[in-house]
């Protein structure tokens, strides 16, 4: 899909700036090739554009922003937007950890702010239902008439339009969009490179290679303390985002531990006999001491302690909060500490494993409530962020303060990369712009090119991007009926699945009971859930 995406276009930005803007998807091209086709449209808000005098805006407060401020109104980009548009915004931030409950209460009450920014895939009712119930507005016509910048983005990227349009043909948000495939693959397998060198082994490629490496980490004292205290591999289990179980090793069998699609047919990985092969291997590794015995109870703080304590050899990592953060934390006391991101392991060399991939649209965006008094003006205000000025403002901040243009490339200044107040990069970014999390913008890949300051981070991402992403489920939407029918089914199935996977791996349940595991999920109604997602995928593929 990524190869089909056209880049975002501009008609009036200077040629020098156009030559290096790389916001859209597709192959990275030479400046000469890019001259006319890969920047957002210019700030298409004419001088007479009428913006709202004020509006209320409900949105979660990102932790990186919360570290230094109480409201998004303190972000430099939003301060500048107020100067440009004259619109005074009152932000409403739900208490941290209560976002979902507060959203549901707000929707039920009908007492709505003008703009609601949310991950709408988590909404109990789909967008079509919320439009019918007059909670939020259908935006198609409003965008066509009042949002020239976003309209151009969608015209140039038909796949974007397909993703943000519901099965009933409604566009319901001004979306957060990943503007380049480089932004879609940001985590994957990582190992201690210095440990690999110590045990004399190359970076592993196959499952067999990994077993050899993990065995050497267990037996050959790579941390050099004379004790057998090394933990070869920590399997990270994260609620609703089980990265390791979904991708790191099971992907070698061409399946996931959840729903995926193959040739337009929806499948559920744990039902596949190949999932039994995966579990058999993981159970063996666990028994042999290659997997952390305490993986199920290891939280973020314990993981940090194991990495910084020179105990952990391999794990799933983000390039930023994993490879970058750990390198910065550990190297001052252990200069030899080095992490390497690897391609996803395969069964046979030359194959491609499934790997982590995020679609350009994940359901995050800004909706306009049905009670808003001036939706046309609000759309124009939101559309500013998709134009050239707004794009630069919300991806890079204030020119000559948080970034400087060098040959058309917006380079972050030391206020971001070497903050005088010693703020981490992500917190320094949050003082100026929102590109490091989300919002109604097109995220620019030049943000991540600079966020990944270490060559190890950039190399890791390149390795992770080589995975097979063709089977990842696109952002389908269930109807209200499908959702109500399958929600309880999937709650039961996921609880049972996760419990049994743990038992299989830890040896509390013999692998010989795999068929019983499958039949139990079927008795819970998993086939009904597959059927619902198949219908949703068929509708998605038929969207225009």
Short mmCIF file of C-alpha atoms in Angstrom, two decimals:
data_model
loop_
_atom_site.label_atom_id
_atom_site.label_comp_id
_atom_site.label_asym_id
_atom_site.label_seq_id
_atom_site.Cartn_x
_atom_site.Cartn_y
_atom_site.Cartn_z
CA UNK A 1 0.00 0.00 0.00
CA UNK A 2 2.78 2.40 0.90
CA UNK A 3 4.26 2.25 -2.58
CA UNK A 4 0.98 3.42 -4.06
CA UNK A 5 0.77 6.51 -1.90
CA UNK A 6 1.45 9.73 -3.68
CA UNK A 7 3.43 12.42 -1.95
CA UNK A 8 1.80 15.55 -0.63
CA UNK A 9 1.94 18.38 -3.10
CA UNK A 10 2.37 22.15 -3.11
CA UNK A 11 1.85 24.71 -5.80
CA UNK A 12 3.30 27.87 -4.34
CA UNK A 13 6.12 26.90 -2.01
CA UNK A 14 9.55 28.03 -3.14
CA UNK A 15 11.52 25.55 -5.22
CA UNK A 16 14.35 25.40 -2.72
CA UNK A 17 12.03 24.30 0.06
CA UNK A 18 10.12 21.92 -2.16
CA UNK A 19 13.32 20.20 -3.20
CA UNK A 20 13.84 18.58 0.16
CA UNK A 21 10.40 18.20 1.73
CA UNK A 22 9.71 14.51 2.23
CA UNK A 23 6.36 14.35 3.89
CA UNK A 24 4.56 11.89 1.69
CA UNK A 25 4.87 8.18 1.15
CA UNK A 26 6.87 6.43 -1.48
CA UNK A 27 10.53 6.07 -2.26
CA UNK A 28 12.90 8.76 -1.14
CA UNK A 29 13.92 10.66 -4.21
CA UNK A 30 16.64 13.04 -5.23
CA UNK A 31 16.00 16.74 -4.71
CA UNK A 32 15.70 17.27 -8.44
CA UNK A 33 12.94 14.69 -8.74
CA UNK A 34 11.10 16.07 -5.73
CA UNK A 35 10.95 19.66 -6.88
CA UNK A 36 7.25 19.71 -7.70
CA UNK A 37 5.57 16.97 -5.82
CA UNK A 38 6.32 16.22 -2.21
CA UNK A 39 5.41 19.06 0.08
CA UNK A 40 2.07 19.82 1.67
CA UNK A 41 0.02 22.39 -0.14
CA UNK A 42 0.82 25.95 0.73
CA UNK A 43 -1.07 27.56 3.58
CA UNK A 44 -4.17 27.82 1.49
CA UNK A 45 -5.94 30.11 3.91
CA UNK A 46 -6.44 33.41 2.09
CA UNK A 47 -6.14 36.66 3.99
CA UNK A 48 -9.92 36.97 4.28
CA UNK A 49 -10.38 33.52 5.86
CA UNK A 50 -12.70 33.81 8.83
CA UNK A 51 -11.65 31.70 11.79
CA UNK A 52 -13.64 31.20 14.98
CA UNK A 53 -13.08 33.73 17.73
CA UNK A 54 -12.88 30.92 20.28
CA UNK A 55 -13.44 27.21 20.63
CA UNK A 56 -13.24 24.42 23.19
CA UNK A 57 -10.98 21.46 22.44
CA UNK A 58 -11.02 18.11 24.31
CA UNK A 59 -7.81 16.05 24.00
CA UNK A 60 -5.62 13.79 26.15
CA UNK A 61 -2.51 15.44 27.57
CA UNK A 62 0.53 13.63 26.22
CA UNK A 63 3.00 12.63 28.98
CA UNK A 64 5.87 14.49 27.30
CA UNK A 65 3.82 17.68 27.36
CA UNK A 66 2.50 17.00 30.87
CA UNK A 67 6.08 16.92 32.15
CA UNK A 68 6.45 20.67 31.64
CA UNK A 69 2.95 22.14 31.18
CA UNK A 70 -0.69 21.88 32.18
CA UNK A 71 -2.29 22.60 28.82
CA UNK A 72 -1.57 22.35 25.10
CA UNK A 73 -2.20 26.08 25.07
CA UNK A 74 1.35 26.42 26.36
CA UNK A 75 2.86 24.71 23.27
CA UNK A 76 4.66 27.26 21.09
CA UNK A 77 2.94 26.03 17.92
CA UNK A 78 -0.51 26.62 19.41
CA UNK A 79 0.52 30.05 20.68
CA UNK A 80 1.68 30.92 17.17
CA UNK A 81 -1.53 29.51 15.67
CA UNK A 82 -3.52 31.87 17.88
CA UNK A 83 -1.49 34.77 16.53
CA UNK A 84 -2.08 33.64 12.95
CA UNK A 85 -5.82 32.96 13.25
CA UNK A 86 -6.96 35.04 16.22
CA UNK A 87 -8.72 31.96 17.63
CA UNK A 88 -8.60 31.54 21.40
CA UNK A 89 -8.62 27.84 22.30
CA UNK A 90 -9.68 26.48 25.67
CA UNK A 91 -8.17 23.02 25.99
CA UNK A 92 -9.92 20.39 28.11
CA UNK A 93 -7.62 17.56 29.22
CA UNK A 94 -9.10 14.50 30.96
CA UNK A 95 -7.18 13.18 33.97
CA UNK A 96 -4.33 10.85 33.01
CA UNK A 97 -5.48 7.26 32.99
CA UNK A 98 -9.15 8.24 32.85
CA UNK A 99 -9.30 9.25 29.18
CA UNK A 100 -11.52 6.39 28.04
CA UNK A 101 -13.98 6.71 30.92
CA UNK A 102 -14.15 10.49 30.56
CA UNK A 103 -14.73 10.18 26.81
CA UNK A 104 -17.61 7.73 27.33
CA UNK A 105 -19.19 9.91 30.02
CA UNK A 106 -18.86 12.99 27.83
CA UNK A 107 -20.48 11.26 24.86
CA UNK A 108 -23.32 9.91 26.98
CA UNK A 109 -24.05 13.31 28.52
CA UNK A 110 -24.27 15.15 25.21
CA UNK A 111 -22.43 18.09 26.80
CA UNK A 112 -19.72 18.29 24.18
CA UNK A 113 -16.87 20.69 23.43
CA UNK A 114 -16.47 22.05 19.90
CA UNK A 115 -13.59 19.73 18.95
CA UNK A 116 -12.88 16.23 20.26
CA UNK A 117 -9.50 14.67 19.47
CA UNK A 118 -9.44 10.96 20.21
CA UNK A 119 -8.41 7.51 19.02
CA UNK A 120 -11.85 6.80 17.62
CA UNK A 121 -11.20 3.09 17.15
CA UNK A 122 -11.65 2.82 20.93
CA UNK A 123 -15.06 4.48 20.89
CA UNK A 124 -17.80 2.04 22.00
CA UNK A 125 -19.95 3.10 19.07
CA UNK A 126 -18.57 3.58 15.60
CA UNK A 127 -18.35 6.96 13.94
CA UNK A 128 -21.38 6.26 11.74
CA UNK A 129 -23.54 5.68 14.83
CA UNK A 130 -22.19 8.80 16.53
CA UNK A 131 -23.06 10.84 13.45
CA UNK A 132 -26.61 9.42 13.38
CA UNK A 133 -26.99 10.16 17.10
CA UNK A 134 -25.91 13.76 16.44
CA UNK A 135 -22.83 13.56 18.63
CA UNK A 136 -20.32 14.42 15.90
CA UNK A 137 -20.63 15.82 12.38
CA UNK A 138 -20.12 14.22 9.00
CA UNK A 139 -17.26 16.29 7.57
CA UNK A 140 -17.17 15.36 3.87
CA UNK A 141 -18.90 18.47 2.55
CA UNK A 142 -17.35 20.74 5.17
CA UNK A 143 -13.88 19.58 4.13
CA UNK A 144 -14.66 19.94 0.43
CA UNK A 145 -15.86 23.52 0.87
CA UNK A 146 -13.62 24.78 3.67
CA UNK A 147 -10.43 22.67 3.86
CA UNK A 148 -8.40 23.11 0.67
CA UNK A 149 -5.18 21.89 2.31
CA UNK A 150 -6.55 18.58 3.58
CA UNK A 151 -8.57 18.20 0.37
CA UNK A 152 -5.34 18.29 -1.61
CA UNK A 153 -3.68 15.78 0.72
CA UNK A 154 -6.59 13.38 0.18
CA UNK A 155 -6.67 13.97 -3.57
CA UNK A 156 -2.98 13.21 -3.88
CA UNK A 157 -3.23 10.18 -1.57
CA UNK A 158 -6.37 8.14 -2.38
CA UNK A 159 -5.37 5.52 0.19
CA UNK A 160 -5.54 8.18 2.89
CA UNK A 161 -9.09 9.04 1.88
CA UNK A 162 -10.03 5.35 1.90
CA UNK A 163 -8.66 4.93 5.43
CA UNK A 164 -10.41 7.93 6.94
CA UNK A 165 -13.79 7.20 5.30
CA UNK A 166 -16.22 4.89 7.10
CA UNK A 167 -18.04 2.00 5.47
CA UNK A 168 -21.08 4.27 5.09
CA UNK A 169 -19.03 6.90 3.30
CA UNK A 170 -18.55 9.35 6.17
CA UNK A 171 -15.38 11.28 6.95
CA UNK A 172 -15.60 12.05 10.66
CA UNK A 173 -12.23 13.53 11.67
CA UNK A 174 -9.49 15.83 10.56
CA UNK A 175 -6.95 12.99 10.73
CA UNK A 176 -3.51 12.34 12.11
CA UNK A 177 -1.63 10.81 9.18
CA UNK A 178 1.81 9.25 8.94
CA UNK A 179 3.32 10.94 5.92
CA UNK A 180 5.95 8.34 5.03
CA UNK A 181 6.47 4.55 5.40
CA UNK A 182 9.52 5.34 7.53
CA UNK A 183 7.12 6.48 10.25
CA UNK A 184 5.21 3.18 10.23
CA UNK A 185 7.95 0.83 11.50
CA UNK A 186 9.41 2.06 14.77
CA UNK A 187 10.05 -1.01 16.92
CA UNK A 188 11.49 -4.48 16.61
CA UNK A 189 14.12 -6.92 17.91
CA UNK A 190 17.27 -5.57 19.56
CA UNK A 191 20.34 -7.28 21.03
CA UNK A 192 23.45 -6.34 22.95
CA UNK A 193 26.01 -5.92 20.16
CA UNK A 194 28.88 -5.88 22.65
CA UNK A 195 27.67 -9.24 24.00
CA UNK A 196 27.55 -10.65 20.47
CA UNK A 197 31.15 -9.57 19.96
CA UNK A 198 32.13 -11.09 23.32
CA UNK A 199 30.70 -14.50 22.42
CA UNK A 200 32.00 -14.29 18.86
CA UNK A 201 28.69 -14.52 17.00
CA UNK A 202 27.22 -12.42 14.19
CA UNK A 203 23.85 -10.68 14.30
CA UNK A 204 21.25 -13.50 14.08
CA UNK A 205 18.98 -13.81 11.06
CA UNK A 206 17.13 -17.09 11.48
CA UNK A 207 15.34 -18.71 14.42
CA UNK A 208 18.23 -21.19 14.64
CA UNK A 209 20.71 -18.30 14.76
CA UNK A 210 18.74 -16.74 17.59
CA UNK A 211 18.76 -19.96 19.58
CA UNK A 212 22.56 -20.16 19.20
CA UNK A 213 22.96 -16.54 20.30
CA UNK A 214 20.66 -16.83 23.30
CA UNK A 215 22.37 -20.04 24.38
CA UNK A 216 25.76 -18.30 24.19
CA UNK A 217 24.39 -15.36 26.21
CA UNK A 218 23.29 -17.87 28.85
CA UNK A 219 26.54 -19.85 29.01
CA UNK A 220 29.50 -17.65 28.05
CA UNK A 221 29.35 -14.87 30.66
CA UNK A 222 29.09 -11.97 28.17
CA UNK A 223 28.81 -9.39 30.96
CA UNK A 224 32.12 -10.66 32.33
CA UNK A 225 31.27 -10.69 36.02
CA UNK A 226 32.02 -14.37 36.53
CA UNK A 227 28.41 -15.13 37.43
CA UNK A 228 25.74 -16.93 35.43
CA UNK A 229 23.28 -14.06 35.89
CA UNK A 230 22.63 -13.13 32.27
CA UNK A 231 19.03 -13.09 31.01
CA UNK A 232 19.25 -14.02 27.32
CA UNK A 233 15.83 -12.73 26.25
CA UNK A 234 12.97 -10.83 27.87
CA UNK A 235 9.59 -11.36 26.25
CA UNK A 236 7.64 -8.14 26.72
CA UNK A 237 3.93 -8.60 27.30
CA UNK A 238 2.02 -5.36 26.90
CA UNK A 239 -1.77 -5.06 27.30
CA UNK A 240 -3.47 -4.58 23.92
CA UNK A 241 -0.07 -4.42 22.22
CA UNK A 242 1.70 -7.71 22.72
CA UNK A 243 4.62 -6.84 20.46
CA UNK A 244 6.73 -9.92 21.09
CA UNK A 245 3.90 -12.40 20.85
CA UNK A 246 2.53 -10.75 17.75
CA UNK A 247 5.68 -10.23 15.79
CA UNK A 248 9.12 -10.92 17.18
CA UNK A 249 9.22 -14.69 16.77
CA UNK A 250 5.74 -15.88 15.75
CA UNK A 251 6.07 -13.74 12.61
CA UNK A 252 8.66 -16.20 11.32
CA UNK A 253 5.78 -18.62 10.72
CA UNK A 254 3.89 -15.99 8.70
CA UNK A 255 1.18 -15.57 11.33
CA UNK A 256 0.40 -13.36 14.32
CA UNK A 257 -1.27 -14.10 17.63
CA UNK A 258 -4.27 -12.03 16.59
CA UNK A 259 -6.30 -11.25 13.48
CA UNK A 260 -4.43 -10.84 10.21
CA UNK A 261 -5.39 -11.11 6.58
CA UNK A 262 -3.95 -13.11 3.73
CA UNK A 263 -5.15 -12.56 0.20
CA UNK A 264 -8.24 -10.76 1.47
CA UNK A 265 -9.17 -13.56 3.90
CA UNK A 266 -9.24 -12.83 7.64
CA UNK A 267 -7.47 -15.36 9.85
CA UNK A 268 -6.82 -15.75 13.58
CA UNK A 269 -3.27 -16.83 14.27
CA UNK A 270 -3.75 -18.96 17.43
CA UNK A 271 -6.04 -21.33 15.49
CA UNK A 272 -3.29 -22.19 13.02
CA UNK A 273 -1.25 -25.40 13.52
CA UNK A 274 1.85 -23.24 12.93
CA UNK A 275 1.03 -21.47 16.19
CA UNK A 276 1.59 -24.81 17.92
CA UNK A 277 5.08 -24.96 16.38
CA UNK A 278 5.79 -21.48 17.68
CA UNK A 279 4.57 -22.33 21.19
CA UNK A 280 6.61 -25.55 21.18
CA UNK A 281 9.77 -23.58 20.46
CA UNK A 282 9.01 -20.91 23.08
CA UNK A 283 8.27 -23.57 25.71
CA UNK A 284 11.61 -25.21 24.97
CA UNK A 285 13.44 -21.88 25.22
CA UNK A 286 11.73 -21.09 28.50
CA UNK A 287 12.61 -24.51 29.94
CA UNK A 288 16.21 -24.09 28.77
CA UNK A 289 16.57 -20.73 30.47
CA UNK A 290 16.74 -18.66 27.28
CA UNK A 291 13.65 -16.60 28.23
CA UNK A 292 13.43 -14.55 31.40
CA UNK A 293 11.65 -16.71 33.98
CA UNK A 294 9.91 -13.61 35.30
CA UNK A 295 8.83 -12.18 31.94
CA UNK A 296 5.14 -12.14 32.86
CA UNK A 297 5.70 -9.90 35.90
CA UNK A 298 8.46 -7.68 34.52
CA UNK A 299 7.16 -4.13 34.12
CA UNK A 300 8.92 -1.15 32.56
CA UNK A 301 10.93 -0.30 35.68
CA UNK A 302 12.17 -3.87 36.12
CA UNK A 303 13.07 -4.04 32.44
CA UNK A 304 15.06 -0.82 32.81
CA UNK A 305 16.87 -2.30 35.81
CA UNK A 306 17.78 -5.45 33.90
CA UNK A 307 19.12 -3.49 30.93
CA UNK A 308 21.04 -0.90 32.94
CA UNK A 309 22.23 -3.61 35.35
CA UNK A 310 24.04 -5.37 32.48
CA UNK A 311 21.86 -8.47 32.69
CA UNK A 312 19.63 -8.47 29.62
CA UNK A 313 20.79 -9.61 26.18
CA UNK A 314 17.79 -9.24 23.86
CA UNK A 315 14.33 -7.71 23.86
CA UNK A 316 11.82 -5.76 21.78
CA UNK A 317 12.69 -2.10 21.55
CA UNK A 318 11.55 1.19 20.14
CA UNK A 319 14.32 3.07 18.39
CA UNK A 320 13.73 6.14 20.57
CA UNK A 321 12.64 5.03 24.04
CA UNK A 322 14.58 1.78 23.74
CA UNK A 323 17.82 1.93 21.78
CA UNK A 324 18.34 5.67 22.17
CA UNK A 325 17.35 5.93 25.81
CA UNK A 326 19.26 2.88 27.01
CA UNK A 327 22.39 3.90 25.13
CA UNK A 328 22.27 7.33 26.75
CA UNK A 329 21.62 5.85 30.21
CA UNK A 330 24.25 3.11 30.21
CA UNK A 331 27.22 4.25 28.12
CA UNK A 332 28.52 6.81 30.67
CA UNK A 333 29.16 3.98 33.15
CA UNK A 334 29.72 1.22 30.58
CA UNK A 335 31.30 2.69 27.41
CA UNK A 336 31.23 -0.70 25.68
CA UNK A 337 27.43 -0.96 25.94
CA UNK A 338 25.98 -1.20 22.45
CA UNK A 339 22.59 -2.23 21.05
CA UNK A 340 21.84 -3.39 17.52
CA UNK A 341 18.40 -3.59 15.94
CA UNK A 342 17.97 -6.65 13.76
CA UNK A 343 15.62 -7.77 11.04
CA UNK A 344 12.76 -9.95 12.21
CA UNK A 345 13.94 -13.59 12.48
CA UNK A 346 12.89 -16.08 9.79
CA UNK A 347 12.75 -19.86 9.63
CA UNK A 348 14.96 -20.02 6.54
CA UNK A 349 17.42 -17.42 5.34
CA UNK A 350 16.04 -15.44 2.42
CA UNK A 351 12.45 -15.50 3.72
CA UNK A 352 10.60 -12.50 5.15
CA UNK A 353 8.93 -12.56 8.54
CA UNK A 354 5.93 -10.52 9.55
CA UNK A 355 6.87 -7.39 11.43
CA UNK A 356 5.39 -4.40 13.24
CA UNK A 357 3.67 -1.90 10.96
CA UNK A 358 1.30 0.97 11.65
CA UNK A 359 -1.09 2.09 8.92
CA UNK A 360 -0.90 5.81 8.03
CA UNK A 361 -4.27 6.32 9.73
CA UNK A 362 -5.07 4.58 13.01
CA UNK A 363 -8.31 6.32 13.92
CA UNK A 364 -6.74 9.30 15.69
CA UNK A 365 -8.13 12.64 14.68
CA UNK A 366 -10.17 15.72 15.59
CA UNK A 367 -13.94 15.45 15.23
CA UNK A 368 -16.34 18.39 15.42
CA UNK A 369 -19.27 18.00 17.77
CA UNK A 370 -22.78 18.34 16.42
CA UNK A 371 -23.39 21.13 18.91
CA UNK A 372 -20.57 23.35 17.63
CA UNK A 373 -22.00 26.67 16.45
CA UNK A 374 -19.51 27.47 13.69
CA UNK A 375 -18.29 24.21 12.09
CA UNK A 376 -17.24 25.90 8.83
CA UNK A 377 -14.89 28.21 10.70
CA UNK A 378 -13.57 25.39 12.89
CA UNK A 379 -12.77 23.30 9.80
CA UNK A 380 -10.82 26.23 8.37
CA UNK A 381 -8.93 26.57 11.65
CA UNK A 382 -8.07 22.86 11.70
CA UNK A 383 -7.16 22.91 8.01
CA UNK A 384 -4.42 25.45 8.67
CA UNK A 385 -2.27 22.62 10.07
CA UNK A 386 -2.35 20.78 6.73
CA UNK A 387 -1.03 23.77 4.80
CA UNK A 388 2.64 24.59 4.41
CA UNK A 389 2.89 27.06 7.30
CA UNK A 390 0.87 24.90 9.66
CA UNK A 391 2.74 21.78 8.63
CA UNK A 392 6.09 23.34 9.46
CA UNK A 393 4.73 24.87 12.66
CA UNK A 394 3.33 21.65 14.14
CA UNK A 395 6.17 19.38 12.97
CA UNK A 396 9.12 21.67 13.72
CA UNK A 397 7.95 24.61 15.79
CA UNK A 398 9.23 28.17 15.50
CA UNK A 399 11.77 28.95 12.78
CA UNK A 400 15.13 30.19 14.12
CA UNK A 401 14.09 29.07 17.60
CA UNK A 402 13.33 25.34 17.58
CA UNK A 403 14.55 24.80 14.01
CA UNK A 404 16.53 26.48 11.26
CA UNK A 405 16.25 25.90 7.54
CA UNK A 406 19.53 24.63 6.07
CA UNK A 407 19.32 24.20 2.30
CA UNK A 408 15.58 23.81 2.69
CA UNK A 409 15.85 21.17 5.42
CA UNK A 410 14.34 22.10 8.82
CA UNK A 411 17.07 21.19 11.30
CA UNK A 412 16.20 21.20 14.98
CA UNK A 413 18.28 23.54 17.10
CA UNK A 414 19.98 22.79 20.40
CA UNK A 415 16.79 23.86 22.18
CA UNK A 416 15.49 20.49 20.97
CA UNK A 417 18.53 18.26 20.52
CA UNK A 418 20.69 19.57 23.39
CA UNK A 419 18.17 21.31 25.60
CA UNK A 420 19.72 23.91 27.94
CA UNK A 421 17.36 22.80 30.72
CA UNK A 422 18.50 19.18 30.21
CA UNK A 423 15.05 18.11 29.03
CA UNK A 424 14.90 14.82 27.08
CA UNK A 425 14.40 15.36 23.35
CA UNK A 426 10.74 14.33 23.44
CA UNK A 427 9.95 16.77 26.26
CA UNK A 428 11.87 19.55 24.52
CA UNK A 429 9.91 18.84 21.36
CA UNK A 430 6.63 18.96 23.28
CA UNK A 431 7.30 22.56 24.32
CA UNK A 432 7.23 23.57 20.67
CA UNK A 433 5.17 21.14 18.54
CA UNK A 434 3.08 17.94 18.52
CA UNK A 435 4.84 15.79 15.90
CA UNK A 436 6.32 13.47 18.52
CA UNK A 437 2.88 12.05 19.34
CA UNK A 438 -0.20 12.82 17.22
CA UNK A 439 -2.87 15.32 16.31
CA UNK A 440 -4.68 16.59 13.22
CA UNK A 441 -1.53 16.92 11.09
CA UNK A 442 0.51 14.99 8.54
CA UNK A 443 3.57 13.81 10.43
CA UNK A 444 6.80 14.65 8.59
CA UNK A 445 9.50 11.99 8.33
CA UNK A 446 12.17 14.66 8.87
CA UNK A 447 10.99 14.76 12.48
CA UNK A 448 11.99 11.14 13.04
CA UNK A 449 15.19 11.46 11.02
CA UNK A 450 16.42 13.90 13.65
CA UNK A 451 14.77 12.29 16.67
CA UNK A 452 16.86 9.21 15.89
CA UNK A 453 20.18 10.92 16.62
CA UNK A 454 22.28 7.74 16.82
CA UNK A 455 23.32 5.68 13.78
CA UNK A 456 22.25 2.60 15.74
CA UNK A 457 18.69 3.93 15.84
CA UNK A 458 18.58 4.70 12.13
CA UNK A 459 20.13 1.34 11.23
CA UNK A 460 17.64 -0.47 13.47
CA UNK A 461 14.69 1.16 11.77
CA UNK A 462 16.04 0.23 8.34
CA UNK A 463 16.31 -3.39 9.49
CA UNK A 464 12.78 -3.42 10.92
CA UNK A 465 11.33 -1.93 7.74
CA UNK A 466 12.44 -4.96 5.72
CA UNK A 467 9.74 -7.13 7.32
CA UNK A 468 6.63 -8.32 5.50
CA UNK A 469 3.70 -5.99 6.19
CA UNK A 470 1.29 -7.39 3.62
CA UNK A 471 -0.78 -9.36 6.12
CA UNK A 472 -1.41 -6.58 8.63
CA UNK A 473 -5.12 -5.83 9.03
CA UNK A 474 -6.01 -2.40 7.69
CA UNK A 475 -8.08 0.00 9.85
CA UNK A 476 -11.43 -1.75 9.34
CA UNK A 477 -14.54 -0.74 11.29
CA UNK A 478 -17.21 -3.02 12.70
CA UNK A 479 -20.85 -2.07 12.52
CA UNK A 480 -22.67 -1.45 15.79
CA UNK A 481 -24.33 -4.87 15.45
CA UNK A 482 -21.04 -6.64 14.72
CA UNK A 483 -19.37 -4.88 17.60
CA UNK A 484 -22.10 -5.76 20.09
CA UNK A 485 -22.14 -9.38 18.92
CA UNK A 486 -18.40 -9.92 19.12
CA UNK A 487 -17.17 -7.63 21.94
CA UNK A 488 -17.91 -10.11 24.71
CA UNK A 489 -16.64 -12.97 22.54
CA UNK A 490 -13.28 -11.30 22.06
CA UNK A 491 -12.99 -10.29 25.71
CA UNK A 492 -13.39 -13.94 26.67
CA UNK A 493 -11.15 -15.22 23.87
CA UNK A 494 -8.32 -12.78 24.60
CA UNK A 495 -8.40 -13.50 28.32
CA UNK A 496 -8.32 -17.25 27.69
CA UNK A 497 -5.74 -16.98 24.89
CA UNK A 498 -3.29 -14.93 26.96
CA UNK A 499 -3.70 -17.18 29.98
CA UNK A 500 -3.09 -20.32 27.93
CA UNK A 501 -0.14 -18.90 26.00
CA UNK A 502 1.54 -18.21 29.32
CA UNK A 503 0.78 -21.71 30.55
CA UNK A 504 2.07 -23.33 27.36
CA UNK A 505 5.30 -21.35 27.42
CA UNK A 506 5.95 -21.86 31.12
CA UNK A 507 5.18 -25.58 30.94
CA UNK A 508 2.09 -25.45 33.14
CA UNK A 509 0.04 -26.76 30.21
CA UNK A 510 1.41 -29.48 27.88
CA UNK A 511 1.63 -28.58 24.21
CA UNK A 512 -0.31 -31.76 23.55
CA UNK A 513 -3.40 -29.83 24.70
CA UNK A 514 -3.13 -27.37 21.79
CA UNK A 515 -6.12 -28.90 19.97
CA UNK A 516 -8.20 -28.45 23.11
CA UNK A 517 -7.02 -24.82 23.22
CA UNK A 518 -8.28 -24.32 19.66
CA UNK A 519 -11.61 -26.06 20.26
CA UNK A 520 -12.22 -23.98 23.38
CA UNK A 521 -11.75 -20.72 21.45
CA UNK A 522 -14.14 -22.03 18.82
CA UNK A 523 -16.70 -22.84 21.50
CA UNK A 524 -16.34 -19.25 22.73
CA UNK A 525 -17.38 -17.96 19.29
CA UNK A 526 -14.09 -17.00 17.64
CA UNK A 527 -15.49 -18.01 14.23
CA UNK A 528 -18.25 -15.41 14.68
CA UNK A 529 -15.60 -12.76 15.40
CA UNK A 530 -13.63 -13.80 12.32
CA UNK A 531 -16.81 -13.59 10.23
CA UNK A 532 -17.50 -10.05 11.49
CA UNK A 533 -13.97 -8.93 10.66
CA UNK A 534 -14.18 -10.56 7.25
CA UNK A 535 -17.31 -8.53 6.51
CA UNK A 536 -15.52 -5.40 7.75
CA UNK A 537 -12.48 -6.15 5.56
CA UNK A 538 -14.70 -6.73 2.52
CA UNK A 539 -16.40 -3.38 3.13
CA UNK A 540 -13.03 -1.69 3.58
CA UNK A 541 -11.71 -3.12 0.32
CA UNK A 542 -14.83 -1.87 -1.45
CA UNK A 543 -14.48 1.68 -0.18
CA UNK A 544 -13.94 4.33 -2.80
#
